[in-house]
Amino acid sequence: MARSLLLSLTLACFFTAMVSARDWNILNQLKGGKPTTTTSQNGVGSLKVSNLNGYCESWRVNVELHNIRDFTVVPQECVWFVQKYMTSSQYEDDVERAVDEAVLYLGKTCCEKKKCDGMDAWIFDIDDTLLSTIPYHKSNGCFGGEQLNTTKFEEWQNLGKAPAVPSMVKLFHEIRERGFKIFLVSSRKEYLRSATVENLIEVGYHGWSNLLLRGEEEEKKSVSQYKADVRTWLTSLGYRVWGVMGAQWNSFAGCPVPKRTFKLPNSIYYIA
């Protein structure tokens, strides 16, 4: 009996530790701040938590909702918060939920390998969609607190050392095996093509139909316009764009509008 009770307590402690380690509930991220109790006019007590934590979570969520736009840097008081989220298990869980929804959506499309006519398309962005830039932000220690240094960032991209975004290699091949033509549409510059291809293959991506990067003419356009023009081009060729997946809202802006969009979390930077 005593042995059974000890085993139960050990397992309970183990699972509690697991839950705590993976928890991103804002109420448990209070950085030492103590909740205070206030009393309303009707005499009912209510719990008031740290305003800073609430503000930073609200800021991050409104970035993802696209209510906050065109920001150049993350608010200084929230840099630690964004870093903690982007390097947490909650970020990975959020990506996984988006992947799950994409898979459910795929089951409702008419494209199956036996029936596909080769004109069903899916578009992926690259940075923070297929390849993670989190190691760059870790090594530079800014996580959005400073304006992105394009030169340093491109030097890092050219190294071809970016890891895959969690769960995305599996989704990529799930889509490809269903018979969709996959188009990679990135705001990366054309001179990064070799490094980008090698990096993608190294982490497990292969079998895409086309990789589109920005040449000199495309660099004159906004990223949103460039990506919208790519969709226009694909549509003009007769492709049916079933889905677009990206970590920036510029992946979806403009016409033609894809049948479905899937946004991955990224509140480190904003590109219009």
Short mmCIF file of C-alpha atoms in Angstrom, two decimals:
data_model
loop_
_atom_site.label_atom_id
_atom_site.label_comp_id
_atom_site.label_asym_id
_atom_site.label_seq_id
_atom_site.Cartn_x
_atom_site.Cartn_y
_atom_site.Cartn_z
CA MET A 1 0.00 0.00 0.00
CA ALA A 2 2.79 2.40 1.03
CA ARG A 3 4.74 1.50 -2.12
CA SER A 4 1.67 2.15 -4.29
CA LEU A 5 1.09 5.52 -2.59
CA LEU A 6 4.75 6.51 -3.11
CA LEU A 7 4.53 5.59 -6.82
CA SER A 8 1.35 7.66 -7.21
CA LEU A 9 2.94 10.69 -5.55
CA THR A 10 6.06 10.36 -7.72
CA LEU A 11 4.00 10.21 -10.92
CA ALA A 12 1.88 13.15 -9.79
CA CYS A 13 4.99 15.25 -9.17
CA PHE A 14 6.44 14.19 -12.53
CA PHE A 15 3.35 15.17 -14.53
CA THR A 16 2.95 18.41 -12.56
CA ALA A 17 6.52 19.34 -13.46
CA MET A 18 5.86 18.52 -17.12
CA VAL A 19 2.76 20.71 -17.20
CA SER A 20 4.53 23.58 -15.43
CA ALA A 21 7.48 23.46 -17.82
CA ARG A 22 5.20 23.64 -20.85
CA ASP A 23 2.74 26.16 -19.46
CA TRP A 24 2.47 29.58 -21.10
CA ASN A 25 -0.54 30.86 -19.20
CA ILE A 26 0.07 34.54 -18.58
CA LEU A 27 -1.01 34.20 -14.94
CA ASN A 28 1.98 31.92 -14.33
CA GLN A 29 4.54 34.26 -15.89
CA LEU A 30 4.46 36.99 -13.27
CA LYS A 31 8.23 37.65 -12.97
CA GLY A 32 8.02 38.06 -9.22
CA GLY A 33 5.04 40.42 -9.22
CA LYS A 34 2.39 39.70 -6.61
CA PRO A 35 -1.32 39.82 -7.41
CA THR A 36 -3.27 42.40 -5.44
CA THR A 37 -6.87 42.18 -4.35
CA THR A 38 -9.24 45.07 -4.92
CA THR A 39 -12.83 45.47 -3.77
CA SER A 40 -15.51 46.70 -6.14
CA GLN A 41 -18.46 48.92 -5.16
CA ASN A 42 -20.65 45.90 -4.57
CA GLY A 43 -18.09 44.50 -2.13
CA VAL A 44 -16.91 41.63 -4.39
CA GLY A 45 -13.15 41.00 -4.27
CA SER A 46 -11.26 40.60 -7.59
CA LEU A 47 -7.70 39.59 -8.45
CA LYS A 48 -5.50 42.14 -10.23
CA VAL A 49 -2.32 40.79 -11.93
CA SER A 50 0.79 42.42 -13.32
CA ASN A 51 -0.11 45.09 -15.87
CA LEU A 52 3.17 44.62 -17.74
CA ASN A 53 2.59 40.92 -18.40
CA GLY A 54 -0.96 41.61 -19.51
CA TYR A 55 0.17 44.46 -21.76
CA CYS A 56 2.90 42.39 -23.44
CA GLU A 57 0.61 39.42 -24.06
CA SER A 58 -2.04 41.77 -25.43
CA TRP A 59 0.54 43.43 -27.69
CA ARG A 60 1.74 40.08 -29.02
CA VAL A 61 -1.78 38.78 -29.67
CA ASN A 62 -2.80 41.98 -31.47
CA VAL A 63 0.26 41.69 -33.70
CA GLU A 64 -0.90 38.19 -34.65
CA LEU A 65 -4.43 39.48 -35.25
CA HIS A 66 -2.96 42.18 -37.52
CA ASN A 67 -4.47 44.93 -35.42
CA ILE A 68 -0.96 46.26 -34.73
CA ARG A 69 0.84 46.96 -38.01
CA ASP A 70 3.98 48.61 -39.34
CA PHE A 71 5.89 48.40 -36.07
CA THR A 72 9.66 48.81 -36.46
CA VAL A 73 10.67 47.32 -33.11
CA VAL A 74 9.11 45.36 -30.28
CA PRO A 75 8.36 47.63 -27.27
CA GLN A 76 11.47 47.48 -25.07
CA GLU A 77 9.49 46.37 -22.02
CA CYS A 78 8.17 43.38 -24.00
CA VAL A 79 11.35 42.08 -25.66
CA TRP A 80 11.90 39.50 -22.89
CA PHE A 81 8.27 38.42 -23.25
CA VAL A 82 8.50 37.89 -27.03
CA GLN A 83 11.78 36.02 -26.60
CA LYS A 84 10.30 33.76 -23.94
CA TYR A 85 7.28 32.98 -26.11
CA MET A 86 9.20 32.36 -29.35
CA THR A 87 11.57 29.95 -27.57
CA SER A 88 8.86 28.19 -25.56
CA SER A 89 6.99 24.95 -26.04
CA GLN A 90 3.83 27.06 -26.43
CA TYR A 91 5.19 28.50 -29.70
CA GLU A 92 5.80 24.96 -30.94
CA ASP A 93 2.30 23.93 -29.83
CA ASP A 94 0.79 26.92 -31.65
CA VAL A 95 2.60 25.98 -34.87
CA GLU A 96 1.44 22.40 -34.46
CA ARG A 97 -2.19 23.54 -34.10
CA ALA A 98 -1.89 25.51 -37.35
CA VAL A 99 -0.44 22.42 -39.03
CA ASP A 100 -3.33 20.30 -37.70
CA GLU A 101 -5.85 22.76 -39.16
CA ALA A 102 -4.06 22.73 -42.51
CA VAL A 103 -4.22 18.93 -42.58
CA LEU A 104 -7.95 19.00 -41.75
CA TYR A 105 -8.48 21.49 -44.56
CA LEU A 106 -6.53 19.31 -46.99
CA GLY A 107 -9.00 16.52 -46.33
CA LYS A 108 -11.80 18.75 -47.65
CA THR A 109 -10.10 19.68 -50.91
CA CYS A 110 -10.79 17.86 -54.13
CA CYS A 111 -7.13 17.20 -54.83
CA GLU A 112 -6.00 13.62 -54.32
CA LYS A 113 -3.00 12.06 -56.00
CA LYS A 114 -5.16 9.81 -58.17
CA LYS A 115 -7.41 12.66 -59.31
CA CYS A 116 -5.03 15.65 -59.48
CA ASP A 117 -4.51 17.24 -62.88
CA GLY A 118 -1.26 18.90 -61.83
CA MET A 119 -2.80 22.36 -61.46
CA ASP A 120 -3.53 22.36 -57.72
CA ALA A 121 -1.04 24.60 -55.94
CA TRP A 122 0.09 25.44 -52.41
CA ILE A 123 2.37 28.35 -51.48
CA PHE A 124 4.83 28.45 -48.59
CA ASP A 125 6.90 31.38 -47.41
CA ILE A 126 10.36 30.40 -46.14
CA ASP A 127 11.64 32.43 -43.18
CA ASP A 128 9.83 31.45 -39.97
CA THR A 129 7.51 29.27 -42.03
CA LEU A 130 9.79 26.50 -43.29
CA LEU A 131 13.11 27.71 -41.88
CA SER A 132 13.41 29.21 -38.39
CA THR A 133 15.26 32.49 -37.78
CA ILE A 134 15.15 32.06 -34.01
CA PRO A 135 18.85 31.02 -33.83
CA TYR A 136 19.77 34.34 -35.49
CA HIS A 137 17.80 36.31 -32.90
CA LYS A 138 19.28 34.22 -30.09
CA SER A 139 22.84 34.90 -31.22
CA ASN A 140 22.17 38.61 -31.71
CA GLY A 141 20.19 38.93 -28.50
CA CYS A 142 17.64 41.42 -29.80
CA PHE A 143 14.37 39.51 -30.47
CA GLY A 144 12.84 42.54 -32.11
CA GLY A 145 14.14 45.10 -29.63
CA GLU A 146 16.27 46.66 -32.37
CA GLN A 147 15.45 47.27 -36.02
CA LEU A 148 16.49 44.28 -38.12
CA ASN A 149 20.00 44.70 -39.52
CA THR A 150 19.38 43.51 -43.08
CA THR A 151 23.07 43.09 -43.91
CA LYS A 152 23.80 40.92 -40.87
CA PHE A 153 20.56 38.99 -41.35
CA GLU A 154 21.37 38.17 -45.00
CA GLU A 155 24.88 37.13 -44.02
CA TRP A 156 23.32 34.68 -41.57
CA GLN A 157 20.85 33.42 -44.21
CA ASN A 158 23.75 32.87 -46.60
CA LEU A 159 25.35 30.47 -44.11
CA GLY A 160 22.45 28.07 -44.72
CA LYS A 161 22.30 26.91 -41.09
CA ALA A 162 18.65 27.65 -40.25
CA PRO A 163 16.76 24.72 -38.67
CA ALA A 164 13.30 23.68 -39.81
CA VAL A 165 10.30 25.22 -38.08
CA PRO A 166 8.78 22.51 -35.84
CA SER A 167 6.14 20.29 -37.54
CA MET A 168 6.59 21.95 -40.94
CA VAL A 169 8.66 19.27 -42.71
CA LYS A 170 5.86 16.78 -42.02
CA LEU A 171 3.19 19.16 -43.37
CA PHE A 172 5.28 19.99 -46.45
CA HIS A 173 5.49 16.34 -47.46
CA GLU A 174 1.87 15.66 -46.53
CA ILE A 175 0.84 18.33 -49.05
CA ARG A 176 3.30 17.17 -51.70
CA GLU A 177 2.24 13.54 -51.42
CA ARG A 178 -1.40 14.53 -51.95
CA GLY A 179 -0.45 15.74 -55.42
CA PHE A 180 -0.23 19.50 -54.90
CA LYS A 181 2.44 21.51 -56.69
CA ILE A 182 4.39 23.39 -54.03
CA PHE A 183 5.67 26.90 -54.72
CA LEU A 184 8.10 28.57 -52.33
CA VAL A 185 7.67 32.35 -52.48
CA SER A 186 10.16 34.27 -50.36
CA SER A 187 11.23 37.88 -49.92
CA ARG A 188 14.82 36.65 -49.86
CA LYS A 189 17.05 38.12 -52.57
CA GLU A 190 18.03 36.11 -55.62
CA TYR A 191 21.72 35.92 -54.67
CA LEU A 192 20.71 33.76 -51.69
CA ARG A 193 19.28 31.01 -53.94
CA SER A 194 22.09 28.45 -53.58
CA ALA A 195 22.32 28.82 -49.81
CA THR A 196 18.53 28.66 -49.51
CA VAL A 197 18.20 25.51 -51.62
CA GLU A 198 21.00 23.74 -49.74
CA ASN A 199 19.52 24.76 -46.38
CA LEU A 200 16.03 23.54 -47.31
CA ILE A 201 17.32 20.18 -48.52
CA GLU A 202 19.60 19.78 -45.50
CA VAL A 203 16.67 20.01 -43.05
CA GLY A 204 14.37 17.72 -45.04
CA TYR A 205 12.48 19.73 -47.67
CA HIS A 206 12.56 18.56 -51.27
CA GLY A 207 10.26 18.12 -54.25
CA TRP A 208 8.95 21.67 -54.61
CA SER A 209 7.92 22.86 -58.09
CA ASN A 210 9.47 26.32 -58.02
CA LEU A 211 11.42 28.57 -55.67
CA LEU A 212 10.74 32.25 -56.30
CA LEU A 213 13.10 34.85 -54.86
CA ARG A 214 13.31 38.59 -55.47
CA GLY A 215 15.46 39.77 -58.35
CA GLU A 216 16.36 43.41 -59.00
CA GLU A 217 12.94 44.23 -60.47
CA GLU A 218 11.06 42.58 -57.60
CA GLU A 219 13.13 44.46 -55.03
CA LYS A 220 11.56 47.70 -56.26
CA LYS A 221 8.14 46.43 -55.14
CA SER A 222 6.81 46.08 -51.62
CA VAL A 223 6.96 42.49 -50.37
CA SER A 224 3.14 42.37 -50.31
CA GLN A 225 2.91 43.44 -53.95
CA TYR A 226 5.64 41.02 -55.01
CA LYS A 227 3.84 38.06 -53.42
CA ALA A 228 0.45 39.13 -54.79
CA ASP A 229 2.01 39.35 -58.28
CA VAL A 230 3.31 35.79 -57.92
CA ARG A 231 -0.22 34.58 -57.12
CA THR A 232 -1.53 36.51 -60.13
CA TRP A 233 1.08 34.82 -62.31
CA LEU A 234 0.23 31.34 -61.01
CA THR A 235 -3.49 31.96 -61.52
CA SER A 236 -2.84 33.15 -65.08
CA LEU A 237 -1.13 29.83 -65.76
CA GLY A 238 -4.27 28.02 -64.62
CA TYR A 239 -3.17 26.99 -61.14
CA ARG A 240 -5.72 26.76 -58.35
CA VAL A 241 -4.05 28.15 -55.23
CA TRP A 242 -5.66 26.18 -52.42
CA GLY A 243 -3.60 27.55 -49.58
CA VAL A 244 -0.89 30.00 -48.57
CA MET A 245 1.14 29.63 -45.40
CA GLY A 246 3.39 32.32 -43.94
CA ALA A 247 4.55 34.01 -40.75
CA GLN A 248 3.97 37.56 -42.02
CA TRP A 249 0.71 39.11 -43.19
CA ASN A 250 2.41 40.18 -46.42
CA SER A 251 2.08 36.55 -47.56
CA PHE A 252 -1.70 37.00 -47.90
CA ALA A 253 -2.21 40.68 -48.80
CA GLY A 254 -3.60 41.77 -52.14
CA CYS A 255 -5.39 39.99 -54.95
CA PRO A 256 -5.99 37.31 -56.02
CA VAL A 257 -7.03 35.97 -52.63
CA PRO A 258 -6.17 32.29 -52.03
CA LYS A 259 -8.90 29.87 -51.00
CA ARG A 260 -7.38 29.57 -47.51
CA THR A 261 -4.54 31.17 -45.52
CA PHE A 262 -2.62 29.87 -42.51
CA LYS A 263 -0.65 32.33 -40.38
CA LEU A 264 2.19 31.07 -38.18
CA PRO A 265 3.08 33.08 -35.05
CA ASN A 266 5.88 35.63 -35.31
CA SER A 267 5.86 38.89 -33.37
CA ILE A 268 9.61 39.57 -33.67
CA TYR A 269 9.45 41.75 -36.79
CA TYR A 270 6.97 43.16 -39.31
CA ILE A 271 7.48 43.34 -43.07
CA ALA A 272 4.86 45.06 -45.24
#
